[in-house]
Short mmCIF file of C-alpha atoms in Angstrom, two decimals:
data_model
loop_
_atom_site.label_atom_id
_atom_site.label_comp_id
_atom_site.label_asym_id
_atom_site.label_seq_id
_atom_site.Cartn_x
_atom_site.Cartn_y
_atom_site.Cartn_z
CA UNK A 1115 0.00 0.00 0.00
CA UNK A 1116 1.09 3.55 -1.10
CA UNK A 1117 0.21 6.60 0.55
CA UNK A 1118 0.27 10.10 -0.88
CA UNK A 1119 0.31 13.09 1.41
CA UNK A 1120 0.33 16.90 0.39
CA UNK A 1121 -0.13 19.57 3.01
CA UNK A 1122 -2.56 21.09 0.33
CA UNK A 1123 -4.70 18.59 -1.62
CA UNK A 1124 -5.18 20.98 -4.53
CA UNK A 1125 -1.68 20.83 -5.05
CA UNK A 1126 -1.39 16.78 -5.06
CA UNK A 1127 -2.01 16.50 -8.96
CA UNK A 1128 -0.81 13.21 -10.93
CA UNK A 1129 0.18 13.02 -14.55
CA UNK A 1130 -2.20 10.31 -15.82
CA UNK A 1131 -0.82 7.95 -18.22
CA UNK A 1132 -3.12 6.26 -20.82
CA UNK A 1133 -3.23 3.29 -23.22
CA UNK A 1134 -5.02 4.25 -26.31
CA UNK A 1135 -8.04 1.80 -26.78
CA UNK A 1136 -6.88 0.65 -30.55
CA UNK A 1137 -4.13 -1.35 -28.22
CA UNK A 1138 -6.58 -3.76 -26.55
CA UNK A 1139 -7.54 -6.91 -28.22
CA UNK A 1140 -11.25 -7.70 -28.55
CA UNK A 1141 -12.97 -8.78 -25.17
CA UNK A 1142 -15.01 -11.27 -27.18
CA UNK A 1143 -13.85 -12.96 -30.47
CA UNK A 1144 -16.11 -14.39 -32.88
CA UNK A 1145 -16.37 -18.17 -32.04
CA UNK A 1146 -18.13 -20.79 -33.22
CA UNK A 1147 -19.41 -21.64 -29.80
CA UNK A 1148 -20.30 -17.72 -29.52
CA UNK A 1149 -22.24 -17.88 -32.67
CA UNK A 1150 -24.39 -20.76 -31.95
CA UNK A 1151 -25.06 -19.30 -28.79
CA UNK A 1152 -26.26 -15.95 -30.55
CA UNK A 1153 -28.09 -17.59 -32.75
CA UNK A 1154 -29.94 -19.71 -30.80
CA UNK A 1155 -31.25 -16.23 -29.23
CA UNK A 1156 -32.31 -15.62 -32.58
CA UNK A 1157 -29.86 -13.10 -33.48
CA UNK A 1158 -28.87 -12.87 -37.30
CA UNK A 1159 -25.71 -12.52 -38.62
CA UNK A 1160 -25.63 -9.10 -39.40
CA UNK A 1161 -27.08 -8.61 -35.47
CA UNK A 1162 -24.68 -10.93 -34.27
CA UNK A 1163 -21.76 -8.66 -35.92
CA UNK A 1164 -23.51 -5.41 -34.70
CA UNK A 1165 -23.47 -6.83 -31.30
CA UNK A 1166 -19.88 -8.16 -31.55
CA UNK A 1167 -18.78 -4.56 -32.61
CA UNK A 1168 -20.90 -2.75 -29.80
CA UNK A 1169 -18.93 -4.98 -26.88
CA UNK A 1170 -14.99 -4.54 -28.30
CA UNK A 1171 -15.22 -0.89 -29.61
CA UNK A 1172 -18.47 1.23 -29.06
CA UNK A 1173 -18.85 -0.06 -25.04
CA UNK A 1174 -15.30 1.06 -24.41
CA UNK A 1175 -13.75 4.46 -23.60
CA UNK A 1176 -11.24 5.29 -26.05
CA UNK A 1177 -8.19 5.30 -23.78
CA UNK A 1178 -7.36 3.58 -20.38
CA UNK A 1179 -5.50 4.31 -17.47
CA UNK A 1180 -2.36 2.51 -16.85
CA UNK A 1181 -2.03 -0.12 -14.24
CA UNK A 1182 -2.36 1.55 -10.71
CA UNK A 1183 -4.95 3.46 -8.80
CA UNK A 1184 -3.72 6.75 -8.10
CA UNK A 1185 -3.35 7.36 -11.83
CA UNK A 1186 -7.29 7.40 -12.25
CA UNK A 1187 -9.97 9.35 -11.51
CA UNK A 1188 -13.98 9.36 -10.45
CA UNK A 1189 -14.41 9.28 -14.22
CA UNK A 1190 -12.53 5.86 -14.85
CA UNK A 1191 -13.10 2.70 -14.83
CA UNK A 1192 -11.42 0.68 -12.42
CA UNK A 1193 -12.48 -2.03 -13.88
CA UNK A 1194 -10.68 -1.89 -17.09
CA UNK A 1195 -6.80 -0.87 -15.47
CA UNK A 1196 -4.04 -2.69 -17.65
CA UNK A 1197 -2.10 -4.32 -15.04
CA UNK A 1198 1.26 -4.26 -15.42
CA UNK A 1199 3.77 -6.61 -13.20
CA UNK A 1200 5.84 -3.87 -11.04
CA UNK A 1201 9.21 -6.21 -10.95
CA UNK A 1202 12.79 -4.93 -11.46
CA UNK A 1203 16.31 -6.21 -11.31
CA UNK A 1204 17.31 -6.74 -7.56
CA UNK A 1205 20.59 -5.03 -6.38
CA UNK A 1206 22.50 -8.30 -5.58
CA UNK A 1207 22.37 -8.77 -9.30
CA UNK A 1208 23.61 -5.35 -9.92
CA UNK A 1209 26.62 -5.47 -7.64
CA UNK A 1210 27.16 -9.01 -8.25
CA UNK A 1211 26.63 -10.11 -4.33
CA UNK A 1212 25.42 -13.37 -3.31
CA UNK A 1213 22.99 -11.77 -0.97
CA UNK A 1214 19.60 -10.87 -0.92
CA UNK A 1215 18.98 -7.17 0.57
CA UNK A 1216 15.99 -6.30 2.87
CA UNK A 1217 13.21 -3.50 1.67
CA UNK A 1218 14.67 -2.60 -1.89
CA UNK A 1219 12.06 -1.07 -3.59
CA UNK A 1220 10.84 -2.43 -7.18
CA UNK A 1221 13.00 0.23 -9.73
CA UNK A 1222 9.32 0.12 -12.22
CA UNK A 1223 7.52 0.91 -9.09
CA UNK A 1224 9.21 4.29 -8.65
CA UNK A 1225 9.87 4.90 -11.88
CA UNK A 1226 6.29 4.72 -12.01
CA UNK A 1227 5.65 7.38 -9.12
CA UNK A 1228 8.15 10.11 -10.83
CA UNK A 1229 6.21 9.78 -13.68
CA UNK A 1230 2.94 9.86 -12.30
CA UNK A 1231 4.07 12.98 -9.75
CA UNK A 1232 6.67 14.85 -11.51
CA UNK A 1233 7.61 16.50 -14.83
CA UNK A 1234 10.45 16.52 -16.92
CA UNK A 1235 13.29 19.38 -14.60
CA UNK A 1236 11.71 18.33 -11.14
CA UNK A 1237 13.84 17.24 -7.80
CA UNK A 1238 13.10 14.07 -6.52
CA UNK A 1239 14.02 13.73 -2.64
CA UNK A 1240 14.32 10.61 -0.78
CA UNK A 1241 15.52 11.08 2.93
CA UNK A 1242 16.08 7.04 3.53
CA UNK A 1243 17.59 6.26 -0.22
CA UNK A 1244 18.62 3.13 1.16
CA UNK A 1245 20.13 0.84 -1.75
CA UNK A 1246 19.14 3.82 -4.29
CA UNK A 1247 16.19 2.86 -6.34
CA UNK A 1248 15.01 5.99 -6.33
CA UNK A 1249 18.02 7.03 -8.03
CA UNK A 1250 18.16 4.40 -10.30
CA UNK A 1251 14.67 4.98 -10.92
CA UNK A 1252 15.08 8.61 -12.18
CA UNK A 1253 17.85 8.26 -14.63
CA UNK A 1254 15.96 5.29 -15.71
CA UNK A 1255 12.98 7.46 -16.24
CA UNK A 1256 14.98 10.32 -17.61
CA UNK A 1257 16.57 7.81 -20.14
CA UNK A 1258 13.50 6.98 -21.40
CA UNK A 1259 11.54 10.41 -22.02
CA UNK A 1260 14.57 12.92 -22.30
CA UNK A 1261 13.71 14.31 -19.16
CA UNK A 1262 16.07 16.26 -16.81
CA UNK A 1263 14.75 14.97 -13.39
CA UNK A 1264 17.64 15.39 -10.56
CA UNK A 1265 17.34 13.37 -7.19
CA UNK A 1266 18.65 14.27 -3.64
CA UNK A 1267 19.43 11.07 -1.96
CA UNK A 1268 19.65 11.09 1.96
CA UNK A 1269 20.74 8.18 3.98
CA UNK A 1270 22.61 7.64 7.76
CA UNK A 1271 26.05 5.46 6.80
CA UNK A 1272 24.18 2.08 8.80
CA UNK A 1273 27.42 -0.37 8.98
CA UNK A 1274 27.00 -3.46 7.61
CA UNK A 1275 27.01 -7.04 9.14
CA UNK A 1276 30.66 -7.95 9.37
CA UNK A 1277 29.33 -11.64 8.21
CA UNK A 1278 27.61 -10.70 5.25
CA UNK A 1279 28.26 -11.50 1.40
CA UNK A 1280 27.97 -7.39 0.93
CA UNK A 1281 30.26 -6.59 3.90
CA UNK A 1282 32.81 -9.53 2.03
CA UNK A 1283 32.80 -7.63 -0.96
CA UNK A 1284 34.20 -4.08 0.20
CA UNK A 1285 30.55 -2.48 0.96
CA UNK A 1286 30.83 -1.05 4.99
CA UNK A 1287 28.01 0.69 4.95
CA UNK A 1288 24.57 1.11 3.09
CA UNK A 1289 25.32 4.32 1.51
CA UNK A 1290 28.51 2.76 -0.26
CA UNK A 1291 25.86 -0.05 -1.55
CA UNK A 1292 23.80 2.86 -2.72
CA UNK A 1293 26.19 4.55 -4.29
CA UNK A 1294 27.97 1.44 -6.30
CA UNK A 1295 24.76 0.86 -7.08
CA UNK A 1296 23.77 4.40 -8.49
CA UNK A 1297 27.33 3.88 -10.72
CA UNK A 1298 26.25 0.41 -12.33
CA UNK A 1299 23.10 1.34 -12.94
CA UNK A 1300 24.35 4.84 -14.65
CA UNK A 1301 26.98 3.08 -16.89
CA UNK A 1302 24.60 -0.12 -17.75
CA UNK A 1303 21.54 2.88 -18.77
CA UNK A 1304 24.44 4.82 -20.94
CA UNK A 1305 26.17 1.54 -22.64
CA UNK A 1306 22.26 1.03 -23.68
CA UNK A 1307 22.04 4.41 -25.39
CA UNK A 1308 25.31 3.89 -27.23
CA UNK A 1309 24.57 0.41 -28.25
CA UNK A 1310 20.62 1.45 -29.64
CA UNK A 1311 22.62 4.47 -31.27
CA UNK A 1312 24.75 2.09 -33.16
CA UNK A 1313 21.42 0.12 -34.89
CA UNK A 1314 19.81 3.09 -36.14
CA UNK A 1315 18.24 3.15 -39.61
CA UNK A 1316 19.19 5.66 -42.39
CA UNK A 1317 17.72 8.65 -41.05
CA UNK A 1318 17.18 8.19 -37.70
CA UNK A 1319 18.13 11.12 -34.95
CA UNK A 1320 20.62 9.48 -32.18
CA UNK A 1321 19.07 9.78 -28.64
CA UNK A 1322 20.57 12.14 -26.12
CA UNK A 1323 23.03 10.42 -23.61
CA UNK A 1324 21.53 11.10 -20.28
CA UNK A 1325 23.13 12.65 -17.30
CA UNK A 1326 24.01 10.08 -15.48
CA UNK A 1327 26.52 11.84 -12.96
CA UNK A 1328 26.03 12.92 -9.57
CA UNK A 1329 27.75 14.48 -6.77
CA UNK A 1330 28.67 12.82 -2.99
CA UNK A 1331 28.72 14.87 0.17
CA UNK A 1332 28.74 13.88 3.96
CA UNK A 1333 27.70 16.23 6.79
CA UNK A 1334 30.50 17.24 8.84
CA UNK A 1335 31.33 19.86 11.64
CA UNK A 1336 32.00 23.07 10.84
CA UNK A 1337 35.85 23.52 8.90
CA UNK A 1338 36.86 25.70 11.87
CA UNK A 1339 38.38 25.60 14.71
CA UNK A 1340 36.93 26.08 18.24
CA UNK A 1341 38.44 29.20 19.47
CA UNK A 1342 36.39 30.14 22.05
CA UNK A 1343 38.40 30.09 25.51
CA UNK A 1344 38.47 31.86 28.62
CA UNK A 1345 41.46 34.06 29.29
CA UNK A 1346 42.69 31.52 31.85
CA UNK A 1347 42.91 29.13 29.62
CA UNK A 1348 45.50 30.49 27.03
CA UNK A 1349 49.00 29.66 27.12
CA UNK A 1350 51.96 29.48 24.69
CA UNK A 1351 50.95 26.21 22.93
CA UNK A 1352 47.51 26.89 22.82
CA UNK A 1353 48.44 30.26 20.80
CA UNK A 1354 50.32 28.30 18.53
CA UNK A 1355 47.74 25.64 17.96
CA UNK A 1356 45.92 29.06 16.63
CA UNK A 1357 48.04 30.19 13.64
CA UNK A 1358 45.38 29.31 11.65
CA UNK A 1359 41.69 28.76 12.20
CA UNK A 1360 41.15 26.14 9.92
CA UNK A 1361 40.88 22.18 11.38
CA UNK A 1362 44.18 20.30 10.07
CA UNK A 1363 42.42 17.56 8.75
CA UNK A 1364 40.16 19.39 6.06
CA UNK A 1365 40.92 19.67 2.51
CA UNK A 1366 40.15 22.19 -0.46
CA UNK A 1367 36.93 20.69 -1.34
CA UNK A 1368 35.87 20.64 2.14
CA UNK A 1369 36.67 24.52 2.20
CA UNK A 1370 34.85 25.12 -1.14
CA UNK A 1371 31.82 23.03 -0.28
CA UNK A 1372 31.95 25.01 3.29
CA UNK A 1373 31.98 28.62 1.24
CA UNK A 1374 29.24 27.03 -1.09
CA UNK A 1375 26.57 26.67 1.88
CA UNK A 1376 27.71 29.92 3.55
CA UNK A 1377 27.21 31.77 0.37
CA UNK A 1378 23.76 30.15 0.10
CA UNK A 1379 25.21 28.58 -3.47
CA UNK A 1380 23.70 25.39 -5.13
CA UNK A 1381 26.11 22.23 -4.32
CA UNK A 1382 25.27 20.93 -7.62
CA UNK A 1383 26.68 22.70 -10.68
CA UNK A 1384 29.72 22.28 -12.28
CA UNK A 1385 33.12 22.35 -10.82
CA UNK A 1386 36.57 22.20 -11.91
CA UNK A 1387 40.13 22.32 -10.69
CA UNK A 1388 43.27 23.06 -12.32
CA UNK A 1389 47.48 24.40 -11.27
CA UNK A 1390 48.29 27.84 -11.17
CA UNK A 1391 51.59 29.07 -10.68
CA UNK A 1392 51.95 25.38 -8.73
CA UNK A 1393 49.00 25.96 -6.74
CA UNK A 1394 45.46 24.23 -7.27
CA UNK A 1395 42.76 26.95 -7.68
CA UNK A 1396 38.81 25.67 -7.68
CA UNK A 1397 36.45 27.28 -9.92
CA UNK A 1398 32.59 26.93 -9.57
CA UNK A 1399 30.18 27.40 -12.37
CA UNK A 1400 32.72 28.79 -14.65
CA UNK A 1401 33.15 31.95 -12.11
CA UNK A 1402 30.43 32.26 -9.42
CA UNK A 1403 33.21 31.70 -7.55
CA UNK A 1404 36.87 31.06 -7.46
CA UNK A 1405 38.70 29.62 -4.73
CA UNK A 1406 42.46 29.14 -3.65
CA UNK A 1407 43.26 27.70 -0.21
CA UNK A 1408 46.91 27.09 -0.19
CA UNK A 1409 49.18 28.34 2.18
CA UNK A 1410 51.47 30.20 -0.86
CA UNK A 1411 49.39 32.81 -3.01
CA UNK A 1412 51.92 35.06 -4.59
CA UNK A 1413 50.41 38.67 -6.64
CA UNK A 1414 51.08 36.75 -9.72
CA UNK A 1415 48.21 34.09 -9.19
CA UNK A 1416 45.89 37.07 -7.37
CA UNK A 1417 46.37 38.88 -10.38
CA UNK A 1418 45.54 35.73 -12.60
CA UNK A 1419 42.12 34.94 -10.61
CA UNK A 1420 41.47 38.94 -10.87
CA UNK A 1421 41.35 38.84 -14.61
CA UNK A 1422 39.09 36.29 -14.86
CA UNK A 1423 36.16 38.79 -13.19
CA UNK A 1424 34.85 35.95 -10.98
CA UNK A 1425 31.75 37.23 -9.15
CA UNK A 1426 33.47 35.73 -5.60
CA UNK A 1427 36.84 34.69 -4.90
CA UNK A 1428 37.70 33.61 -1.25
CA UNK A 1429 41.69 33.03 -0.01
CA UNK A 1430 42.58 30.95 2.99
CA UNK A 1431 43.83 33.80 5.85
CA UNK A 1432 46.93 31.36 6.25
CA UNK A 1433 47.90 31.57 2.44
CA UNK A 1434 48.93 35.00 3.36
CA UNK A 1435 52.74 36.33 4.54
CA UNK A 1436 51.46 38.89 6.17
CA UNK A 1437 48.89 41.89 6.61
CA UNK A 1438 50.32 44.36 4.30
CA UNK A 1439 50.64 41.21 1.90
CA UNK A 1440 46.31 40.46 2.25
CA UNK A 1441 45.90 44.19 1.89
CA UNK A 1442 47.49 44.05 -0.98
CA UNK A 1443 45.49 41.72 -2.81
CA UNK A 1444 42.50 43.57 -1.55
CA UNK A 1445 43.65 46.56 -3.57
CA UNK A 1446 44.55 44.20 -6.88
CA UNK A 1447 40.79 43.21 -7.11
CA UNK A 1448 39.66 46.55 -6.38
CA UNK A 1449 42.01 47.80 -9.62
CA UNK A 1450 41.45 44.98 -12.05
CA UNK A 1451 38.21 43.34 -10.72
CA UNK A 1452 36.20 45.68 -8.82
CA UNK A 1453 32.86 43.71 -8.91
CA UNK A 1454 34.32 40.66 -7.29
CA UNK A 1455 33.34 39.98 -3.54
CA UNK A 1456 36.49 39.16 -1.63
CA UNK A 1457 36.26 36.89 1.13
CA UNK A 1458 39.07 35.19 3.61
CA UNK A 1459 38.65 32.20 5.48
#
């Protein structure tokens, strides 16, 4: 049993999904046994054919709703659904795991829901992804209509039994099942495209390769340091713990992503990271923002980023020799890039 809630129920609209009624074979065929029977009621032939006609075309709307419930209305028949088997290829197929995994969800079955609930640029959220049908279910459904659905998959890491076939082949935790999974079934969706792309007839336009890429992040503590300590507290190696304000163990990504949700900035659109002057410099969304959090920016790099006319550049307060030397870079934006926001970390 499904259940559909919306806090308003104008709002809970589904896309309904027809067979046309040319599709449906005749619900009764002209027998011999039918005939006699017909006849016997002292129907002609020509009545007999009338009749015959009236049950498989004229008695019958001219399209059907397909297969479940919540795709009909009070004007539908019920009674005349096309049922179609919600099965799907289980996971321990997919990653190749003797092991049979508890409460995956049928991929057709979802599939089925995005297309019934959603159009074609929607976000599909599912806060216990589990295995990740519903991922697999969108780029399957996106694969299939051109759509450009994205999903937002949520899940605690739950460990995995130590004893188990998926714990035996690498997987530690669900969300490492989920995303494995997520990967196969991406790569099997695009080999399909390429292969059906290779078998088309003279004429023929290619289908799209869909996006089958997606991005991994883990919640975490702030990037910062605790520095809030009463005076008693401070002493020589505490104040050199404090040279920078930045936790040792965090990398550039996990100072970009960190900027990204203080800047209010989507964590989904393209990024890219590349050497300059031997240092690595991120760039989001081909300039929203630029980012450099090594402990060495020299003018000539600052100058580089300036030219560029990012929209937001942020420096790590460490990468800096000095005041006078941050001050300085203050002033190069404010010469060569005056519309970029400057922010250090």
């Amino acid at each position: 049993v499904m259940f559909f809630y919306s806090k308003n129920h104008n709002n809970l609209d589904f896309i309904k999904k027809y067979i046309e009624n040319t599709n449906f074979k005749p619900l009764v065929k002209r027998e011999p046994n039918i005939n006699e029977k017909l006849t016997d009621l002292g129907l002609s032939t020509e009545q007999q054919l009338d009749l015959l006609h009236f049950i498989n075309h004229e008695n019958r709307p001219e399209r059907y709703p397909i297969e479940d419930t919540w795709n009909c209305n009070e004007y539908d028949d019920l009674n005349s659904i096309a049922i179609v088997s919600f099965s799907g290829e289980k996971i321990s197929k997919i990653l190749e795991i003797n092991q049979e995994v508890k409460g995956q969800k049928f991929v057709h079955m979802l599939k089925r829901l995005s297309e019934s609930t959603t159009v074609e640029d929607e976000v599909i959220l599912d806060f216990f992804y589990g295995t990740g049908s519903t991922a697999h279910a969108v780029m399957h459904l996106n694969s299939e209509d051109g759509g450009e659905r994205k999903f937002i998959m949520v899940q605690l890491a739950e460990k995995i039994e130590e004893d188990s076939e998926a714990f035996k082949a690498g997987y530690e935790n669900i969300c490492e099942i989920g995303k494995e999974r997520i990967r196969r079934a991406g790569e099997k969706i695009k080999a399909e495209h390429k292969q059906d792309n290779q078998q088309l007839k003279l004429g023929e336009e290619p289908k799209a390769i869909p996006d089958i890429g997606f991005r991994v992040l883990k919640l975490a503590e702030s990037n910062m340091k605790d520095v809030y300590y009463s005076a008693g507290e401070y002493d020589q190696t505490l104040l050199d713990q404090m040279t920078s304000n930045i936790k040792e163990d965090r990398t550039g990504l996990d100072l970009l992503y960190g900027c990204l949700l203080e800047w209010g900035l989507p964590l989904s659109l393209p990024h890219t990271q590349e050497e300059i002057a031997g240092v690595t410099v991120h760039t989001y969304n081909e300039g929203d923002l630029i980012a450099c959090f090594s402990e060495n920016v020299s003018e000539s790099l600052v100058k580089e980023i300036a030219n560029r006319q990012p929209l937001r550049v942020v420096f790590r307060d460490g990468g800096f020799a000095d005041s006078p030397a941050r001050i300085n870079v203050e002033e190069i934006f404010r010469l060569l890039a005056p519309n970029t926001s400057v922010k250090v970390i």
